[in-house]
Amino acid sequence: MSLTKPPEGLSYSATPNTPRQDWNHSDRIKRESRHIYNKLHSISHDSAFIRRIHALFPTLLLTVNLRCGAWYTDPTITSAVSYFKSTDGHTHQWSFSLKRSNLHLVPLIVGAGGAVVVDSTRRGKSMPDALSKTIPVWCAVLNRASSRKYGCPEADREGFALKTPRWMIPPTEHDQIDAKMEGFVKSLLDSDLQVPKLEKPLKPVFITPQTNLDSIEADS
């Protein structure tokens, strides 16, 4: 780096940025982001988002997905808890867990006409695998199992198709999950679990902090 000589009587100096300086600056930002104040501020911000969702859909069941969802949801408006694990939705590990069947939610969801499931994920992801894949699999499996055992719900024009967020899950992965659905349904029907009878199919809808809530308010 070269500098022009300053006028007589004036002086200045400049030090070019070095990798070490850049690293120190980046490290300081990371340390600040981990500061307890920033963490609590982030939780407060996300909690306000949940309260807004609840205000839009006050009659729906509000359930927190343990453990992370409980950080963001006011206990006074929380109606239930769930345990959908992201590991059941990890790539090439897709599963319908009989141990974590969450069947206790079904009558509550039916009674309320729907549910809002709250969960969180790491920075950089729109939603955890528990919401983007585990719950969609859960809905599709219960729909198909109920239809086969009780003859209801009746399939609509989409049938009992697996529904995943298109902006997150590539078509190839979606198809790979869908190819395993028959095995998931069979495992539930062959188990000792009581398959819930559904009059209407369960369908997931995906909402994140990036969702335009103004359009939802206009439609609600």
PDB file of C-alpha atoms in Angstrom:
ATOM      1  CA  MET A   1       0.000   0.000   0.000  1.00  0.00           C
ATOM      2  CA  SER A   2       1.357   3.452  -0.886  1.00  0.00           C
ATOM      3  CA  LEU A   3       0.449   6.835   0.588  1.00  0.00           C
ATOM      4  CA  THR A   4       0.805  10.312  -0.892  1.00  0.00           C
ATOM      5  CA  LYS A   5       3.109  12.493   1.133  1.00  0.00           C
ATOM      6  CA  PRO A   6       1.022  14.946   3.234  1.00  0.00           C
ATOM      7  CA  PRO A   7       1.398  18.711   2.978  1.00  0.00           C
ATOM      8  CA  GLU A   8       4.041  20.376   5.129  1.00  0.00           C
ATOM      9  CA  GLY A   9       3.008  20.480   8.778  1.00  0.00           C
ATOM     10  CA  LEU A  10       0.466  17.695   8.456  1.00  0.00           C
ATOM     11  CA  SER A  11       0.914  14.024   8.961  1.00  0.00           C
ATOM     12  CA  TYR A  12      -1.226  10.922   8.913  1.00  0.00           C
ATOM     13  CA  SER A  13      -0.759   7.235   8.930  1.00  0.00           C
ATOM     14  CA  ALA A  14      -2.757   4.298   7.683  1.00  0.00           C
ATOM     15  CA  THR A  15      -2.537   0.624   8.371  1.00  0.00           C
ATOM     16  CA  PRO A  16      -3.934  -1.781   5.824  1.00  0.00           C
ATOM     17  CA  ASN A  17      -6.485  -4.318   7.029  1.00  0.00           C
ATOM     18  CA  THR A  18      -4.858  -7.587   7.842  1.00  0.00           C
ATOM     19  CA  PRO A  19      -6.447 -11.035   8.102  1.00  0.00           C
ATOM     20  CA  ARG A  20      -5.821 -10.865  11.840  1.00  0.00           C
ATOM     21  CA  GLN A  21      -7.768  -7.607  12.159  1.00  0.00           C
ATOM     22  CA  ASP A  22     -10.640  -8.984  10.087  1.00  0.00           C
ATOM     23  CA  TRP A  23     -10.706 -12.101  12.252  1.00  0.00           C
ATOM     24  CA  ASN A  24     -10.773 -10.026  15.444  1.00  0.00           C
ATOM     25  CA  HIS A  25     -13.685  -7.973  14.109  1.00  0.00           C
ATOM     26  CA  SER A  26     -15.622 -11.090  13.121  1.00  0.00           C
ATOM     27  CA  ASP A  27     -14.876 -12.738  16.445  1.00  0.00           C
ATOM     28  CA  ARG A  28     -16.134  -9.657  18.313  1.00  0.00           C
ATOM     29  CA  ILE A  29     -19.427  -9.752  16.396  1.00  0.00           C
ATOM     30  CA  LYS A  30     -19.848 -13.445  17.188  1.00  0.00           C
ATOM     31  CA  ARG A  31     -19.137 -12.858  20.871  1.00  0.00           C
ATOM     32  CA  GLU A  32     -21.638 -10.000  20.974  1.00  0.00           C
ATOM     33  CA  SER A  33     -24.295 -12.162  19.313  1.00  0.00           C
ATOM     34  CA  ARG A  34     -23.805 -14.701  22.109  1.00  0.00           C
ATOM     35  CA  HIS A  35     -24.177 -12.058  24.808  1.00  0.00           C
ATOM     36  CA  ILE A  36     -27.022 -12.809  27.206  1.00  0.00           C
ATOM     37  CA  TYR A  37     -28.734  -9.489  26.398  1.00  0.00           C
ATOM     38  CA  ASN A  38     -28.811 -10.266  22.681  1.00  0.00           C
ATOM     39  CA  LYS A  39     -30.088 -13.772  23.324  1.00  0.00           C
ATOM     40  CA  LEU A  40     -32.912 -12.509  25.524  1.00  0.00           C
ATOM     41  CA  HIS A  41     -33.729  -9.766  23.026  1.00  0.00           C
ATOM     42  CA  SER A  42     -33.956 -12.382  20.259  1.00  0.00           C
ATOM     43  CA  ILE A  43     -36.273 -14.555  22.356  1.00  0.00           C
ATOM     44  CA  SER A  44     -38.460 -11.537  23.134  1.00  0.00           C
ATOM     45  CA  HIS A  45     -38.668 -10.633  19.439  1.00  0.00           C
ATOM     46  CA  ASP A  46     -39.650 -14.169  18.425  1.00  0.00           C
ATOM     47  CA  SER A  47     -42.109 -14.411  21.305  1.00  0.00           C
ATOM     48  CA  ALA A  48     -43.865 -11.307  19.979  1.00  0.00           C
ATOM     49  CA  PHE A  49     -44.145 -13.054  16.608  1.00  0.00           C
ATOM     50  CA  ILE A  50     -45.827 -16.040  18.279  1.00  0.00           C
ATOM     51  CA  ARG A  51     -48.272 -13.756  20.082  1.00  0.00           C
ATOM     52  CA  ARG A  52     -49.175 -12.163  16.759  1.00  0.00           C
ATOM     53  CA  ILE A  53     -49.842 -15.580  15.236  1.00  0.00           C
ATOM     54  CA  HIS A  54     -51.995 -16.471  18.238  1.00  0.00           C
ATOM     55  CA  ALA A  55     -53.937 -13.221  17.826  1.00  0.00           C
ATOM     56  CA  LEU A  56     -54.605 -14.119  14.183  1.00  0.00           C
ATOM     57  CA  PHE A  57     -55.802 -17.632  15.064  1.00  0.00           C
ATOM     58  CA  PRO A  58     -56.989 -17.464  18.694  1.00  0.00           C
ATOM     59  CA  THR A  59     -59.169 -20.579  18.489  1.00  0.00           C
ATOM     60  CA  LEU A  60     -56.424 -22.904  17.260  1.00  0.00           C
ATOM     61  CA  LEU A  61     -54.544 -25.194  19.609  1.00  0.00           C
ATOM     62  CA  LEU A  62     -51.191 -23.620  20.487  1.00  0.00           C
ATOM     63  CA  THR A  63     -48.630 -26.313  21.198  1.00  0.00           C
ATOM     64  CA  VAL A  64     -44.920 -26.026  21.863  1.00  0.00           C
ATOM     65  CA  ASN A  65     -42.582 -28.589  20.396  1.00  0.00           C
ATOM     66  CA  LEU A  66     -40.235 -29.629  23.178  1.00  0.00           C
ATOM     67  CA  ARG A  67     -37.788 -28.499  24.057  1.00  0.00           C
ATOM     68  CA  CYS A  68     -36.968 -25.372  22.056  1.00  0.00           C
ATOM     69  CA  GLY A  69     -40.509 -24.215  21.355  1.00  0.00           C
ATOM     70  CA  ALA A  70     -41.112 -23.578  25.051  1.00  0.00           C
ATOM     71  CA  TRP A  71     -38.564 -20.748  25.034  1.00  0.00           C
ATOM     72  CA  TYR A  72     -40.752 -18.597  22.808  1.00  0.00           C
ATOM     73  CA  THR A  73     -44.309 -19.277  23.924  1.00  0.00           C
ATOM     74  CA  ASP A  74     -46.177 -17.651  26.785  1.00  0.00           C
ATOM     75  CA  PRO A  75     -47.347 -20.458  29.118  1.00  0.00           C
ATOM     76  CA  THR A  76     -50.663 -18.662  29.619  1.00  0.00           C
ATOM     77  CA  ILE A  77     -51.611 -19.226  25.971  1.00  0.00           C
ATOM     78  CA  THR A  78     -49.979 -22.642  25.549  1.00  0.00           C
ATOM     79  CA  SER A  79     -52.538 -25.424  25.246  1.00  0.00           C
ATOM     80  CA  ALA A  80     -50.391 -28.526  24.720  1.00  0.00           C
ATOM     81  CA  VAL A  81     -46.903 -29.882  24.153  1.00  0.00           C
ATOM     82  CA  SER A  82     -45.559 -32.091  21.385  1.00  0.00           C
ATOM     83  CA  TYR A  83     -42.372 -34.011  20.738  1.00  0.00           C
ATOM     84  CA  PHE A  84     -41.657 -34.104  17.028  1.00  0.00           C
ATOM     85  CA  LYS A  85     -37.932 -34.735  16.640  1.00  0.00           C
ATOM     86  CA  SER A  86     -35.865 -33.229  13.848  1.00  0.00           C
ATOM     87  CA  THR A  87     -33.825 -36.437  13.687  1.00  0.00           C
ATOM     88  CA  ASP A  88     -36.922 -38.192  12.299  1.00  0.00           C
ATOM     89  CA  GLY A  89     -36.751 -35.731   9.412  1.00  0.00           C
ATOM     90  CA  HIS A  90     -33.019 -35.698   8.758  1.00  0.00           C
ATOM     91  CA  THR A  91     -31.995 -36.542   5.207  1.00  0.00           C
ATOM     92  CA  HIS A  92     -31.995 -40.315   4.602  1.00  0.00           C
ATOM     93  CA  GLN A  93     -33.215 -40.861   8.184  1.00  0.00           C
ATOM     94  CA  TRP A  94     -36.885 -40.058   7.564  1.00  0.00           C
ATOM     95  CA  SER A  95     -39.169 -41.910   9.914  1.00  0.00           C
ATOM     96  CA  PHE A  96     -42.606 -42.105  11.478  1.00  0.00           C
ATOM     97  CA  SER A  97     -41.772 -42.704  15.121  1.00  0.00           C
ATOM     98  CA  LEU A  98     -44.048 -45.103  16.981  1.00  0.00           C
ATOM     99  CA  LYS A  99     -42.341 -44.095  20.248  1.00  0.00           C
ATOM    100  CA  ARG A 100     -43.030 -40.420  19.602  1.00  0.00           C
ATOM    101  CA  SER A 101     -46.438 -40.857  17.987  1.00  0.00           C
ATOM    102  CA  ASN A 102     -47.892 -37.613  19.414  1.00  0.00           C
ATOM    103  CA  LEU A 103     -51.342 -39.178  19.065  1.00  0.00           C
ATOM    104  CA  HIS A 104     -52.489 -37.297  22.171  1.00  0.00           C
ATOM    105  CA  LEU A 105     -52.622 -34.197  19.970  1.00  0.00           C
ATOM    106  CA  VAL A 106     -55.137 -35.546  17.461  1.00  0.00           C
ATOM    107  CA  PRO A 107     -58.369 -35.114  19.486  1.00  0.00           C
ATOM    108  CA  LEU A 108     -57.163 -31.685  20.612  1.00  0.00           C
ATOM    109  CA  ILE A 109     -56.436 -30.627  17.028  1.00  0.00           C
ATOM    110  CA  VAL A 110     -59.781 -31.953  15.826  1.00  0.00           C
ATOM    111  CA  GLY A 111     -61.613 -30.181  18.636  1.00  0.00           C
ATOM    112  CA  ALA A 112     -59.910 -26.854  17.933  1.00  0.00           C
ATOM    113  CA  GLY A 113     -60.089 -27.148  14.159  1.00  0.00           C
ATOM    114  CA  GLY A 114     -56.321 -26.969  13.815  1.00  0.00           C
ATOM    115  CA  ALA A 115     -53.109 -26.299  15.699  1.00  0.00           C
ATOM    116  CA  VAL A 116     -50.111 -24.000  15.740  1.00  0.00           C
ATOM    117  CA  VAL A 117     -46.909 -25.910  16.541  1.00  0.00           C
ATOM    118  CA  VAL A 118     -44.044 -23.695  17.732  1.00  0.00           C
ATOM    119  CA  ASP A 119     -40.408 -24.682  17.332  1.00  0.00           C
ATOM    120  CA  SER A 120     -37.056 -23.069  16.585  1.00  0.00           C
ATOM    121  CA  THR A 121     -33.901 -23.828  14.664  1.00  0.00           C
ATOM    122  CA  ARG A 122     -30.359 -22.593  14.202  1.00  0.00           C
ATOM    123  CA  ARG A 123     -29.510 -19.375  12.409  1.00  0.00           C
ATOM    124  CA  GLY A 124     -29.613 -19.702   8.633  1.00  0.00           C
ATOM    125  CA  LYS A 125     -32.562 -22.125   8.428  1.00  0.00           C
ATOM    126  CA  SER A 126     -36.178 -21.119   7.919  1.00  0.00           C
ATOM    127  CA  MET A 127     -37.466 -23.913  10.128  1.00  0.00           C
ATOM    128  CA  PRO A 128     -36.244 -27.117  11.769  1.00  0.00           C
ATOM    129  CA  ASP A 129     -36.594 -30.521  10.134  1.00  0.00           C
ATOM    130  CA  ALA A 130     -39.226 -31.326  12.760  1.00  0.00           C
ATOM    131  CA  LEU A 131     -41.565 -28.811  11.116  1.00  0.00           C
ATOM    132  CA  SER A 132     -40.522 -29.122   7.480  1.00  0.00           C
ATOM    133  CA  LYS A 133     -40.453 -32.937   7.296  1.00  0.00           C
ATOM    134  CA  THR A 134     -41.352 -34.801  10.514  1.00  0.00           C
ATOM    135  CA  ILE A 135     -44.774 -33.174  10.915  1.00  0.00           C
ATOM    136  CA  PRO A 136     -45.714 -33.436   7.205  1.00  0.00           C
ATOM    137  CA  VAL A 137     -44.907 -37.164   7.362  1.00  0.00           C
ATOM    138  CA  TRP A 138     -46.975 -37.466  10.553  1.00  0.00           C
ATOM    139  CA  CYS A 139     -49.993 -35.805   8.922  1.00  0.00           C
ATOM    140  CA  ALA A 140     -49.817 -37.888   5.750  1.00  0.00           C
ATOM    141  CA  VAL A 141     -49.366 -41.167   7.642  1.00  0.00           C
ATOM    142  CA  LEU A 142     -52.339 -40.519   9.940  1.00  0.00           C
ATOM    143  CA  ASN A 143     -54.534 -39.514   6.992  1.00  0.00           C
ATOM    144  CA  ARG A 144     -53.768 -42.689   5.055  1.00  0.00           C
ATOM    145  CA  ALA A 145     -53.945 -44.980   8.084  1.00  0.00           C
ATOM    146  CA  SER A 146     -57.336 -43.580   9.116  1.00  0.00           C
ATOM    147  CA  SER A 147     -58.676 -43.893   5.586  1.00  0.00           C
ATOM    148  CA  ARG A 148     -57.622 -47.528   5.327  1.00  0.00           C
ATOM    149  CA  LYS A 149     -58.918 -48.542   8.741  1.00  0.00           C
ATOM    150  CA  TYR A 150     -62.159 -46.551   8.913  1.00  0.00           C
ATOM    151  CA  GLY A 151     -62.855 -45.454   5.340  1.00  0.00           C
ATOM    152  CA  CYS A 152     -62.421 -41.811   6.277  1.00  0.00           C
ATOM    153  CA  PRO A 153     -61.373 -39.145   5.688  1.00  0.00           C
ATOM    154  CA  GLU A 154     -62.257 -39.183   2.026  1.00  0.00           C
ATOM    155  CA  ALA A 155     -59.431 -38.195  -0.256  1.00  0.00           C
ATOM    156  CA  ASP A 156     -59.758 -34.802  -1.920  1.00  0.00           C
ATOM    157  CA  ARG A 157     -58.345 -33.927  -5.329  1.00  0.00           C
ATOM    158  CA  GLU A 158     -54.824 -34.018  -3.874  1.00  0.00           C
ATOM    159  CA  GLY A 159     -55.443 -37.362  -2.235  1.00  0.00           C
ATOM    160  CA  PHE A 160     -53.393 -37.782   0.917  1.00  0.00           C
ATOM    161  CA  ALA A 161     -50.284 -36.360  -0.667  1.00  0.00           C
ATOM    162  CA  LEU A 162     -47.217 -35.597   1.395  1.00  0.00           C
ATOM    163  CA  LYS A 163     -46.909 -31.827   1.699  1.00  0.00           C
ATOM    164  CA  THR A 164     -43.515 -30.277   2.416  1.00  0.00           C
ATOM    165  CA  PRO A 165     -42.394 -26.637   2.040  1.00  0.00           C
ATOM    166  CA  ARG A 166     -41.249 -26.327  -1.563  1.00  0.00           C
ATOM    167  CA  TRP A 167     -38.839 -23.477  -0.823  1.00  0.00           C
ATOM    168  CA  MET A 168     -36.912 -25.722   1.593  1.00  0.00           C
ATOM    169  CA  ILE A 169     -37.241 -29.328   0.474  1.00  0.00           C
ATOM    170  CA  PRO A 170     -35.982 -30.138  -3.038  1.00  0.00           C
ATOM    171  CA  PRO A 171     -38.239 -32.314  -5.226  1.00  0.00           C
ATOM    172  CA  THR A 172     -35.761 -35.197  -5.144  1.00  0.00           C
ATOM    173  CA  GLU A 173     -35.835 -35.399  -1.346  1.00  0.00           C
ATOM    174  CA  HIS A 174     -39.609 -34.979  -1.277  1.00  0.00           C
ATOM    175  CA  ASP A 175     -39.987 -37.922  -3.662  1.00  0.00           C
ATOM    176  CA  GLN A 176     -37.596 -40.053  -1.615  1.00  0.00           C
ATOM    177  CA  ILE A 177     -39.646 -39.416   1.524  1.00  0.00           C
ATOM    178  CA  ASP A 178     -42.891 -40.097  -0.320  1.00  0.00           C
ATOM    179  CA  ALA A 179     -41.524 -43.444  -1.492  1.00  0.00           C
ATOM    180  CA  LYS A 180     -41.266 -44.533   2.154  1.00  0.00           C
ATOM    181  CA  MET A 181     -44.789 -43.516   3.120  1.00  0.00           C
ATOM    182  CA  GLU A 182     -46.334 -46.922   2.451  1.00  0.00           C
ATOM    183  CA  GLY A 183     -43.941 -48.528   4.916  1.00  0.00           C
ATOM    184  CA  PHE A 184     -44.691 -45.876   7.543  1.00  0.00           C
ATOM    185  CA  VAL A 185     -48.443 -46.421   7.192  1.00  0.00           C
ATOM    186  CA  LYS A 186     -48.060 -50.190   7.458  1.00  0.00           C
ATOM    187  CA  SER A 187     -45.913 -49.896  10.585  1.00  0.00           C
ATOM    188  CA  LEU A 188     -48.608 -47.816  12.282  1.00  0.00           C
ATOM    189  CA  LEU A 189     -51.440 -50.141  11.260  1.00  0.00           C
ATOM    190  CA  ASP A 190     -49.465 -53.179  12.446  1.00  0.00           C
ATOM    191  CA  SER A 191     -48.582 -51.598  15.796  1.00  0.00           C
ATOM    192  CA  ASP A 192     -50.472 -51.650  19.086  1.00  0.00           C
ATOM    193  CA  LEU A 193     -51.229 -47.943  18.794  1.00  0.00           C
ATOM    194  CA  GLN A 194     -54.842 -46.889  18.359  1.00  0.00           C
ATOM    195  CA  VAL A 195     -55.140 -45.276  14.945  1.00  0.00           C
ATOM    196  CA  PRO A 196     -57.218 -42.098  15.349  1.00  0.00           C
ATOM    197  CA  LYS A 197     -60.327 -41.774  13.216  1.00  0.00           C
ATOM    198  CA  LEU A 198     -60.200 -38.614  11.123  1.00  0.00           C
ATOM    199  CA  GLU A 199     -63.260 -37.099   9.480  1.00  0.00           C
ATOM    200  CA  LYS A 200     -61.098 -34.523   7.698  1.00  0.00           C
ATOM    201  CA  PRO A 201     -57.470 -34.845   6.582  1.00  0.00           C
ATOM    202  CA  LEU A 202     -54.640 -33.191   8.483  1.00  0.00           C
ATOM    203  CA  LYS A 203     -52.783 -30.668   6.326  1.00  0.00           C
ATOM    204  CA  PRO A 204     -49.648 -28.751   7.370  1.00  0.00           C
ATOM    205  CA  VAL A 205     -49.309 -25.027   6.654  1.00  0.00           C
ATOM    206  CA  PHE A 206     -45.881 -23.449   7.035  1.00  0.00           C
ATOM    207  CA  ILE A 207     -45.368 -20.030   8.626  1.00  0.00           C
ATOM    208  CA  THR A 208     -42.014 -18.470   9.506  1.00  0.00           C
ATOM    209  CA  PRO A 209     -40.938 -14.963  10.592  1.00  0.00           C
ATOM    210  CA  GLN A 210     -40.375 -14.298   6.875  1.00  0.00           C
ATOM    211  CA  THR A 211     -44.046 -14.978   6.084  1.00  0.00           C
ATOM    212  CA  ASN A 212     -46.089 -11.949   5.061  1.00  0.00           C
ATOM    213  CA  LEU A 213     -48.542 -11.868   7.946  1.00  0.00           C
ATOM    214  CA  ASP A 214     -50.339  -8.844   6.507  1.00  0.00           C
ATOM    215  CA  SER A 215     -51.692 -11.023   3.698  1.00  0.00           C
ATOM    216  CA  ILE A 216     -52.818 -13.613   6.248  1.00  0.00           C
ATOM    217  CA  GLU A 217     -54.584 -10.920   8.273  1.00  0.00           C
ATOM    218  CA  ALA A 218     -56.373  -9.755   5.136  1.00  0.00           C
ATOM    219  CA  ASP A 219     -57.609 -13.283   4.435  1.00  0.00           C
ATOM    220  CA  SER A 220     -58.572 -14.107   8.027  1.00  0.00           C
TER     221      SER A 220
END
